[in-house]
CSV table of C-alpha atoms in Angstrom, one decimal:
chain,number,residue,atom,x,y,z
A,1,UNK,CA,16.8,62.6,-2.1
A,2,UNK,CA,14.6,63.1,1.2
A,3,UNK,CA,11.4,60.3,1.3
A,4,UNK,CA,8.1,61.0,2.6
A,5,UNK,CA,8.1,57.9,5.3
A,6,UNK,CA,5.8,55.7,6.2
A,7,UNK,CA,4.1,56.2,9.7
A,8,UNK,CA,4.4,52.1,9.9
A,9,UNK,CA,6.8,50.1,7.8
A,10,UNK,CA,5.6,47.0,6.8
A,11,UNK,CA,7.3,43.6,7.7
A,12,UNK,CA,9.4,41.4,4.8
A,13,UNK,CA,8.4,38.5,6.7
A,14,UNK,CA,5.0,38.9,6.2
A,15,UNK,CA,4.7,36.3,2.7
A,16,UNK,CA,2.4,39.5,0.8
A,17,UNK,CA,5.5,42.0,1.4
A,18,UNK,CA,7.9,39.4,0.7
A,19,UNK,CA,6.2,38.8,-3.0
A,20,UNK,CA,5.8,42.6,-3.0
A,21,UNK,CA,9.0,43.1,-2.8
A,22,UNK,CA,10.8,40.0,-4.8
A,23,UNK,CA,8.0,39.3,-6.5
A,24,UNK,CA,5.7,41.6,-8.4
A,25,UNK,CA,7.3,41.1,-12.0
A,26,UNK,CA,8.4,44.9,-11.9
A,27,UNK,CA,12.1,45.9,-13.4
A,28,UNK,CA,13.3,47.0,-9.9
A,29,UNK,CA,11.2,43.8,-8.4
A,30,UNK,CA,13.1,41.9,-11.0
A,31,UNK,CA,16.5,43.3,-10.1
A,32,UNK,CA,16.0,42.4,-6.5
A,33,UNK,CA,15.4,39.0,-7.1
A,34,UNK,CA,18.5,38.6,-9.3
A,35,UNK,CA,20.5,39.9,-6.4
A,36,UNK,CA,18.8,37.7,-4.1
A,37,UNK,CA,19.4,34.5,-6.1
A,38,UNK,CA,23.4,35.7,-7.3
A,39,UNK,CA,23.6,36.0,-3.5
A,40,UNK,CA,22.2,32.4,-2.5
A,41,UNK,CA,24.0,30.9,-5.2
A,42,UNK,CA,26.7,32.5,-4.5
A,43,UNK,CA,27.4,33.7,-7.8
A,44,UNK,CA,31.1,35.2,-8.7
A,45,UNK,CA,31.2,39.0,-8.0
A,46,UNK,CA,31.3,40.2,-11.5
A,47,UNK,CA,29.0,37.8,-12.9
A,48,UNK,CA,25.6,37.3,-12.9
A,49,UNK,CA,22.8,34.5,-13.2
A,50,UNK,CA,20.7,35.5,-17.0
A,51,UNK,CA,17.3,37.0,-16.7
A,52,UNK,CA,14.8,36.8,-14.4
A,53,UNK,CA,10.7,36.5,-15.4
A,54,UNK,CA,8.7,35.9,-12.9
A,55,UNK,CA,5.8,33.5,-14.5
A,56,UNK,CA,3.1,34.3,-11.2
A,57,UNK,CA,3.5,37.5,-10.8
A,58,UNK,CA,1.4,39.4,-7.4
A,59,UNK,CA,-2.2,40.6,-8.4
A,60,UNK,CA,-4.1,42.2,-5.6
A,61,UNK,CA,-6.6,40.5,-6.3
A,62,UNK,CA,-5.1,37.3,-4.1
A,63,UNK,CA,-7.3,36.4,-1.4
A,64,UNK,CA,-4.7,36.9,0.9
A,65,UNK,CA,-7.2,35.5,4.0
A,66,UNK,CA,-7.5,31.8,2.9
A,67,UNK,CA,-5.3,29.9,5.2
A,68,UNK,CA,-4.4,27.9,1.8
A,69,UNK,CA,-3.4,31.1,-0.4
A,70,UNK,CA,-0.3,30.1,-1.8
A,71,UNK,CA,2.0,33.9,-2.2
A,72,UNK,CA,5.4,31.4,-3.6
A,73,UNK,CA,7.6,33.3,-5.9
A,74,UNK,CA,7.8,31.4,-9.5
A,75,UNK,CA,11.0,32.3,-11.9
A,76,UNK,CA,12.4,31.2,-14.5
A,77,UNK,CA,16.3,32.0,-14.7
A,78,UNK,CA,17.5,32.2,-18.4
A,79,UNK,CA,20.3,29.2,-18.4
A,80,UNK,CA,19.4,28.3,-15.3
A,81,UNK,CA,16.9,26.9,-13.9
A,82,UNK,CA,13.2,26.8,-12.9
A,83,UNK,CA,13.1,28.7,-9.0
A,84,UNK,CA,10.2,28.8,-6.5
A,85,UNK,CA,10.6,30.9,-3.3
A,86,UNK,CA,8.8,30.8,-0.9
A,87,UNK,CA,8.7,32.6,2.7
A,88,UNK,CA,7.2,30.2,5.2
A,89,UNK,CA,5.7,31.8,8.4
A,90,UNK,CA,4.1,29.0,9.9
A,91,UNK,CA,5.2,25.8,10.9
A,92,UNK,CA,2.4,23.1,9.6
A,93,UNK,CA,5.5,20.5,9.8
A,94,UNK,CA,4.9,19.0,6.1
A,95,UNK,CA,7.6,22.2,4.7
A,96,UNK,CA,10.3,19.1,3.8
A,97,UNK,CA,7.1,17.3,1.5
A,98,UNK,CA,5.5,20.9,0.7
A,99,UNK,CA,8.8,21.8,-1.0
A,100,UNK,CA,9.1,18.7,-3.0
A,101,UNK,CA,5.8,19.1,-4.1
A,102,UNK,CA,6.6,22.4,-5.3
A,103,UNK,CA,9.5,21.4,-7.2
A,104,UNK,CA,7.6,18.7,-8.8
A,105,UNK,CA,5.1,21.1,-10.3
A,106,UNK,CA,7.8,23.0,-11.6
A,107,UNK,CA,9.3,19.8,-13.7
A,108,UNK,CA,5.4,19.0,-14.4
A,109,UNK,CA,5.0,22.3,-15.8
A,110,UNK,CA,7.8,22.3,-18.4
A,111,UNK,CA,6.1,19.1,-19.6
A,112,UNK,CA,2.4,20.5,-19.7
A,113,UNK,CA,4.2,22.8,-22.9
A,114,UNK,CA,5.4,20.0,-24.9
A,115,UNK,CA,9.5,19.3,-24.1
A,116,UNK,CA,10.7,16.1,-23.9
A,117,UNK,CA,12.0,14.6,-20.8
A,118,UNK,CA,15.7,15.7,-22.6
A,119,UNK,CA,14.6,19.7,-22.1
A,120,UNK,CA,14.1,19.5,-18.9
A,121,UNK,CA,15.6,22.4,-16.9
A,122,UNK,CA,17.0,22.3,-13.6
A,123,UNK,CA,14.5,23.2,-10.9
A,124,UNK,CA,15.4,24.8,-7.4
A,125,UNK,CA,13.0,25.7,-4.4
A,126,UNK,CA,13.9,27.8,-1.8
A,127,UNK,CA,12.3,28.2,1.8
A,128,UNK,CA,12.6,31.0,4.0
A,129,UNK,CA,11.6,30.1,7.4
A,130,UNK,CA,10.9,31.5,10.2
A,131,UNK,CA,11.0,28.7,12.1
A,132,UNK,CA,13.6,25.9,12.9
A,133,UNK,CA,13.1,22.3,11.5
A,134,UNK,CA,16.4,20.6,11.0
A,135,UNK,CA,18.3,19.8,13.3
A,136,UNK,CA,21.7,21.4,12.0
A,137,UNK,CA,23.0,24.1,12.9
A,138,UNK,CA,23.8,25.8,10.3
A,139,UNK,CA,21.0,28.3,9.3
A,140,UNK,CA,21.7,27.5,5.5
A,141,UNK,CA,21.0,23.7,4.3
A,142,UNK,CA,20.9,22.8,0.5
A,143,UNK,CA,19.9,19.2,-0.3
A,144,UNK,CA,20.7,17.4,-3.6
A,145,UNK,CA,20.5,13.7,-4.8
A,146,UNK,CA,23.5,11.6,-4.7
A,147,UNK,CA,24.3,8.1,-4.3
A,148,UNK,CA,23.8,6.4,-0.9
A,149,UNK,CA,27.2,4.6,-1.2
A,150,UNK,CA,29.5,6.2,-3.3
A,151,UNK,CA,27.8,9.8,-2.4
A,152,UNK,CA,28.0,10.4,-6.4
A,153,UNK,CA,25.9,13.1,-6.8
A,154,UNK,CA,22.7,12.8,-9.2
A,155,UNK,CA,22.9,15.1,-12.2
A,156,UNK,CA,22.6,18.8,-10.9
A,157,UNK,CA,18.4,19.0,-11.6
A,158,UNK,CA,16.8,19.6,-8.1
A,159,UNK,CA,18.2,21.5,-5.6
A,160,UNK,CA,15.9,22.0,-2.3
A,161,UNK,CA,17.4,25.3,-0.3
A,162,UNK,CA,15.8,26.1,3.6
A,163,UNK,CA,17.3,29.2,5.2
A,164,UNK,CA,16.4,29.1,9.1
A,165,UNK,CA,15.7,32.6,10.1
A,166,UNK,CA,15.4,32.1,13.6
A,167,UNK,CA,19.0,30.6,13.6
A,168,UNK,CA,20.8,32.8,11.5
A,169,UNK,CA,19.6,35.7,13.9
A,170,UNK,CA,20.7,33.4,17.1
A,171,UNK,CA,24.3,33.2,15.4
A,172,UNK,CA,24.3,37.1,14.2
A,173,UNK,CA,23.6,38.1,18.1
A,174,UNK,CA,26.4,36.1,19.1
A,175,UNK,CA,28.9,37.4,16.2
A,176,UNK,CA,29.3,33.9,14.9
A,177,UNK,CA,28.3,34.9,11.2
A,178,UNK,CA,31.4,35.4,8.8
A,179,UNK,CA,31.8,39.5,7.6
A,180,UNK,CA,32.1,37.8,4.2
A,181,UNK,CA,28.5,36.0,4.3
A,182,UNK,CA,26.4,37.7,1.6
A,183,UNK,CA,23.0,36.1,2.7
A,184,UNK,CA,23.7,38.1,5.7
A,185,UNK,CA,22.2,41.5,4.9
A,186,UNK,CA,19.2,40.0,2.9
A,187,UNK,CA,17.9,38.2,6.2
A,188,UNK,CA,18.9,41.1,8.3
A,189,UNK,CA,16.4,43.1,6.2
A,190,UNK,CA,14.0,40.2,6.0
A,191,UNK,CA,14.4,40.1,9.7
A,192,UNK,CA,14.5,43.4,10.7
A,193,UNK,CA,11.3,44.5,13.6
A,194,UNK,CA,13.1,48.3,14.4
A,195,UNK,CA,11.6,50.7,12.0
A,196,UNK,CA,14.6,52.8,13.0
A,197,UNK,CA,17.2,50.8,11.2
A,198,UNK,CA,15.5,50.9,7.5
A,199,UNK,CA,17.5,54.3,6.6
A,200,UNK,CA,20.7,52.7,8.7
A,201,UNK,CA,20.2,49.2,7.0
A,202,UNK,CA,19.8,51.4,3.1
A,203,UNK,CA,23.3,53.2,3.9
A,204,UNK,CA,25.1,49.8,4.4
A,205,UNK,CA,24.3,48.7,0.4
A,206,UNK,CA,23.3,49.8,-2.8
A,207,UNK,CA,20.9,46.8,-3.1
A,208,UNK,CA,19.4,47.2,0.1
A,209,UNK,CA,18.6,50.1,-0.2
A,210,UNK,CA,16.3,49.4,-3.4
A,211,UNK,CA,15.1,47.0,-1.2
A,212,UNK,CA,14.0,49.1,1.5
A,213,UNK,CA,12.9,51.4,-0.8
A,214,UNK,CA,10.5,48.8,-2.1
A,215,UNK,CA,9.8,48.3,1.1
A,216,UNK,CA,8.7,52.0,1.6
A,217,UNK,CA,6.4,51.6,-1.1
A,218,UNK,CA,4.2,49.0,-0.2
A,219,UNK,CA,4.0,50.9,2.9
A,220,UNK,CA,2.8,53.8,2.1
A,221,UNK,CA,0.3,52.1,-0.3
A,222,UNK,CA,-3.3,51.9,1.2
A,223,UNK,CA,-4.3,48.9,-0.6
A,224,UNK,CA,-1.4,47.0,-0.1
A,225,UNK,CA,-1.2,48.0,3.5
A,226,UNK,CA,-5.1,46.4,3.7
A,227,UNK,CA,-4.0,43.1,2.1
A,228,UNK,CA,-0.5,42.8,3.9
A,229,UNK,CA,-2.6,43.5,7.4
A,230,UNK,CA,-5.2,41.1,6.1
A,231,UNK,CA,-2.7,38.6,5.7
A,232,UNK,CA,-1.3,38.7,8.5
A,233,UNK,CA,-4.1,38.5,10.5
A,234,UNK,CA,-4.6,35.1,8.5
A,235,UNK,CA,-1.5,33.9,9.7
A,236,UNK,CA,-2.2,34.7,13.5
A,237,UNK,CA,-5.7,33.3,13.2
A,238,UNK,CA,-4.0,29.6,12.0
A,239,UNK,CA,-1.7,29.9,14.8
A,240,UNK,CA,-4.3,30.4,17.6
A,241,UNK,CA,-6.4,27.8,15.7
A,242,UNK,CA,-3.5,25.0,15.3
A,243,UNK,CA,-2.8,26.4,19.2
A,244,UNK,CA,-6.2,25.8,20.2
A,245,UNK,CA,-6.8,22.5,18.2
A,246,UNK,CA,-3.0,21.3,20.3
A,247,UNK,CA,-5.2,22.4,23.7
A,248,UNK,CA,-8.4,20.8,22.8
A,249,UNK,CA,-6.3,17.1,22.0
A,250,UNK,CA,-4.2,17.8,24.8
A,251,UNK,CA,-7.1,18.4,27.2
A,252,UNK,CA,-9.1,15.5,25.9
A,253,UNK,CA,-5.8,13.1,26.1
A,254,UNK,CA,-5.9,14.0,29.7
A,255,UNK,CA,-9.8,13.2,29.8
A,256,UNK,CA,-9.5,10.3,28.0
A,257,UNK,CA,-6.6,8.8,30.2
A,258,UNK,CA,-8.9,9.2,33.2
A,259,UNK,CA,-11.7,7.0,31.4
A,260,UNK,CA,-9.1,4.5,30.7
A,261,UNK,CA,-7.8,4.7,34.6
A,262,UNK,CA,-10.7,4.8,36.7
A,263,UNK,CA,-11.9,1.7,33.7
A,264,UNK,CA,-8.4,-0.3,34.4
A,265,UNK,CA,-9.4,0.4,38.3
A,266,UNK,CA,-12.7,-0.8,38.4
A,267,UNK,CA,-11.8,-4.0,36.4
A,268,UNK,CA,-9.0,-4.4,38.9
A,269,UNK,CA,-11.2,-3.9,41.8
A,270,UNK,CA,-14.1,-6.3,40.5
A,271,UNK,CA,-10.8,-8.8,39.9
A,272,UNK,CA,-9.4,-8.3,43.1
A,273,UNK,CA,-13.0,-8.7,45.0
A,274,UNK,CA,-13.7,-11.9,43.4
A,275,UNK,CA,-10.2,-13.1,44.6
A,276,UNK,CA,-10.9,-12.0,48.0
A,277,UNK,CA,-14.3,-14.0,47.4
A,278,UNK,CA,-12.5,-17.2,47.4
A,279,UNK,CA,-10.0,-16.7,49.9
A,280,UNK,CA,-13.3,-16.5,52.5
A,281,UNK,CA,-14.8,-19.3,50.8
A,282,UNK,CA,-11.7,-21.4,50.9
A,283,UNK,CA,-11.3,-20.1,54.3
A,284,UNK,CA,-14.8,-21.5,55.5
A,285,UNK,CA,-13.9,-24.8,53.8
A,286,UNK,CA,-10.6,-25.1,55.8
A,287,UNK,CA,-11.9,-24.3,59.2
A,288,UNK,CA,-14.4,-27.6,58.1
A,289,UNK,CA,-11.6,-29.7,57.4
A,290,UNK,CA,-11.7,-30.3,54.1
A,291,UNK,CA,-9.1,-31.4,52.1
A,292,UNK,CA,-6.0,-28.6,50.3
A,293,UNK,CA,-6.4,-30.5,46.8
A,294,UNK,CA,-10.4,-30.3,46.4
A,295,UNK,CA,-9.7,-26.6,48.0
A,296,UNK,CA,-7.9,-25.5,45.6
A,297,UNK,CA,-9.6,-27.1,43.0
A,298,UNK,CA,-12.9,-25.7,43.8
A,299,UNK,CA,-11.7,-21.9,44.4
A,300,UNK,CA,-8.9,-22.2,41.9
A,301,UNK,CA,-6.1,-20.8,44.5
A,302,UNK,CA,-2.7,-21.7,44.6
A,303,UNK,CA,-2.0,-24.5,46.7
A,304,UNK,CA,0.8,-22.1,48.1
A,305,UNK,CA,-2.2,-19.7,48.8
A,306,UNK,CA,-4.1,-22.3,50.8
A,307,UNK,CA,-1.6,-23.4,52.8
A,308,UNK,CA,-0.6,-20.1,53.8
A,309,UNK,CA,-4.1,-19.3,54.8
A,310,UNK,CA,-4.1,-22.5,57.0
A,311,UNK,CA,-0.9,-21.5,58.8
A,312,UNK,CA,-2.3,-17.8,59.9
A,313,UNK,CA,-6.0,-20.0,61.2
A,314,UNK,CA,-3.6,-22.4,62.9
């Protein structure tokens, strides 16, 4: 089937796509996050995590230009577990609290609808970045709780998943990323900046190409379009804000440590000139004869100072 196609794709990265796309609470948004998560978990070929609702589905009516607009992805997995994606553009350096946060609202929000601590379902966040912040190198990190000793692990409840864009995309130009990785072709999509690769990328898999076939959509819708290019401008305006506001404390750092030099300098000089104060004054009182003790006891020199100044007058 031929496509009309959009005269500009839309990015995945940008976090409105990215709900668009995994997120919308649609049957083929639905099935694209099931493929997503099977692939994360890396879930037997043949079988399949349950059903997928999203419980926050998108709504245009988002405003997508509040810096604090959160666009995460909330699902519950039938016999699973509670799951919040999110994808993380910027780096505001609090992702490894946010996270937790997140994943505590999700175990706060089974409570708010009156199960016992006993129902409690298993809760999992995961963070695409597009950034790097650990210091691994593996592009794929998945933290549990366990035991600091005995590294027994915790029961299986909280799961905290970061996939590093940036490094996944370092390895894949350097052919370091196994044939058999199946996260591979979802961040090679979410990746992707060469409009000419969407039909070459929807050849390569069945699931991708629903995906870039979502992808299409959004495109080519003028609404969506507004918001996604609304919110990226957002993004770009906190960058050159948290880039400016680095500057400003930079440049007034730099200001600052003059003050403090040329203050440090002046109190050295006035020390320094009322040292060389008594060294003419004790000086005076040698070429008079009078005694090294009551010298140094009136200028408060050294008597090591005094005698030295006696030897360079002799």
């Amino acid at each position: 089937m031929v496509y009309k196609l959009p005269i500009f794709w839309l990015k995945p990265k940008n976090d409105f796509v990215f709900k668009f796309v995994f997120g919308r609470g649609t049957k083929q948004s639905n099935k694209l996050l099931l493929a997503l998560l099977n692939d994360v978990f890396n879930v037997p070929k043949g079988l399949s995590l349950g059903i997928v609702e999203i419980t926050n589905p998108l709504t245009f009516q988002t405003n997508v230009t509040d810096q604090y607009a959160i666009l995460d992805i909330r699902a519950k997995v039938a016999g699973f577990a509670h799951v919040n994606l999110e994808m993380q553009r910027v780096n505001q350096r609090n992702i490894d609290k946010r996270t937790l946060y997140y994943g505590a609202k999700l175990f706060e929000e089974q409570l708010d609808k009156g199960n016992e601590y006993r129902d409690l379902k298993k809760v999992v966040t995961i963070n695409f970045l597009d950034f790097s912040y650990f210091t691994t190198d593996m592009y794929h990190s998945c933290y549990r709780l366990m035991e600091k000793r005995t590294f027994e692990p915790y029961p299986d409840l909280l799961q905290l998943h970061f996939i590093e864009m940036p490094k996944f995309v370092r390895q894949d130009k350097e052919n370091l990323i196994h044939p058999n990785d199946r996260m591979a072709k979802w961040i090679r999509f979410l990746t992707n900046e060469d409009d000419a690769r969407w039909e070459e990328m929807a050849n390569q898999d069945p699931i991708i190409e629903n995906a870039v076939d979502m992808l299409r959509t959004v495109s080519m819708d003028r609404e969506a379009r507004m918001l996604a290019e609304a919110r990226e401008k957002a993004l770009k305006d906190i960058n050159s804000i948290r880039g400016e506001a680095m500057r400003e404390g930079k440049e007034e750092g730099i200001e600052e440590g003059i003050k403090k030099g040329i203050e440090k300098g002046r109190k050295e000089g006035i020390k320094e000139g009322i040292k060389e104060g008594k060294r003419e004054i004790a000086k005076k009182m040698l070429m008079e004869g009078a005694d090294i003790n009551f010298i140094v006891k009136m200028t408060e020199l050294t008597e090591s100072e005094v005698l030295e100044m006696k030897s360079e007058l002799n």
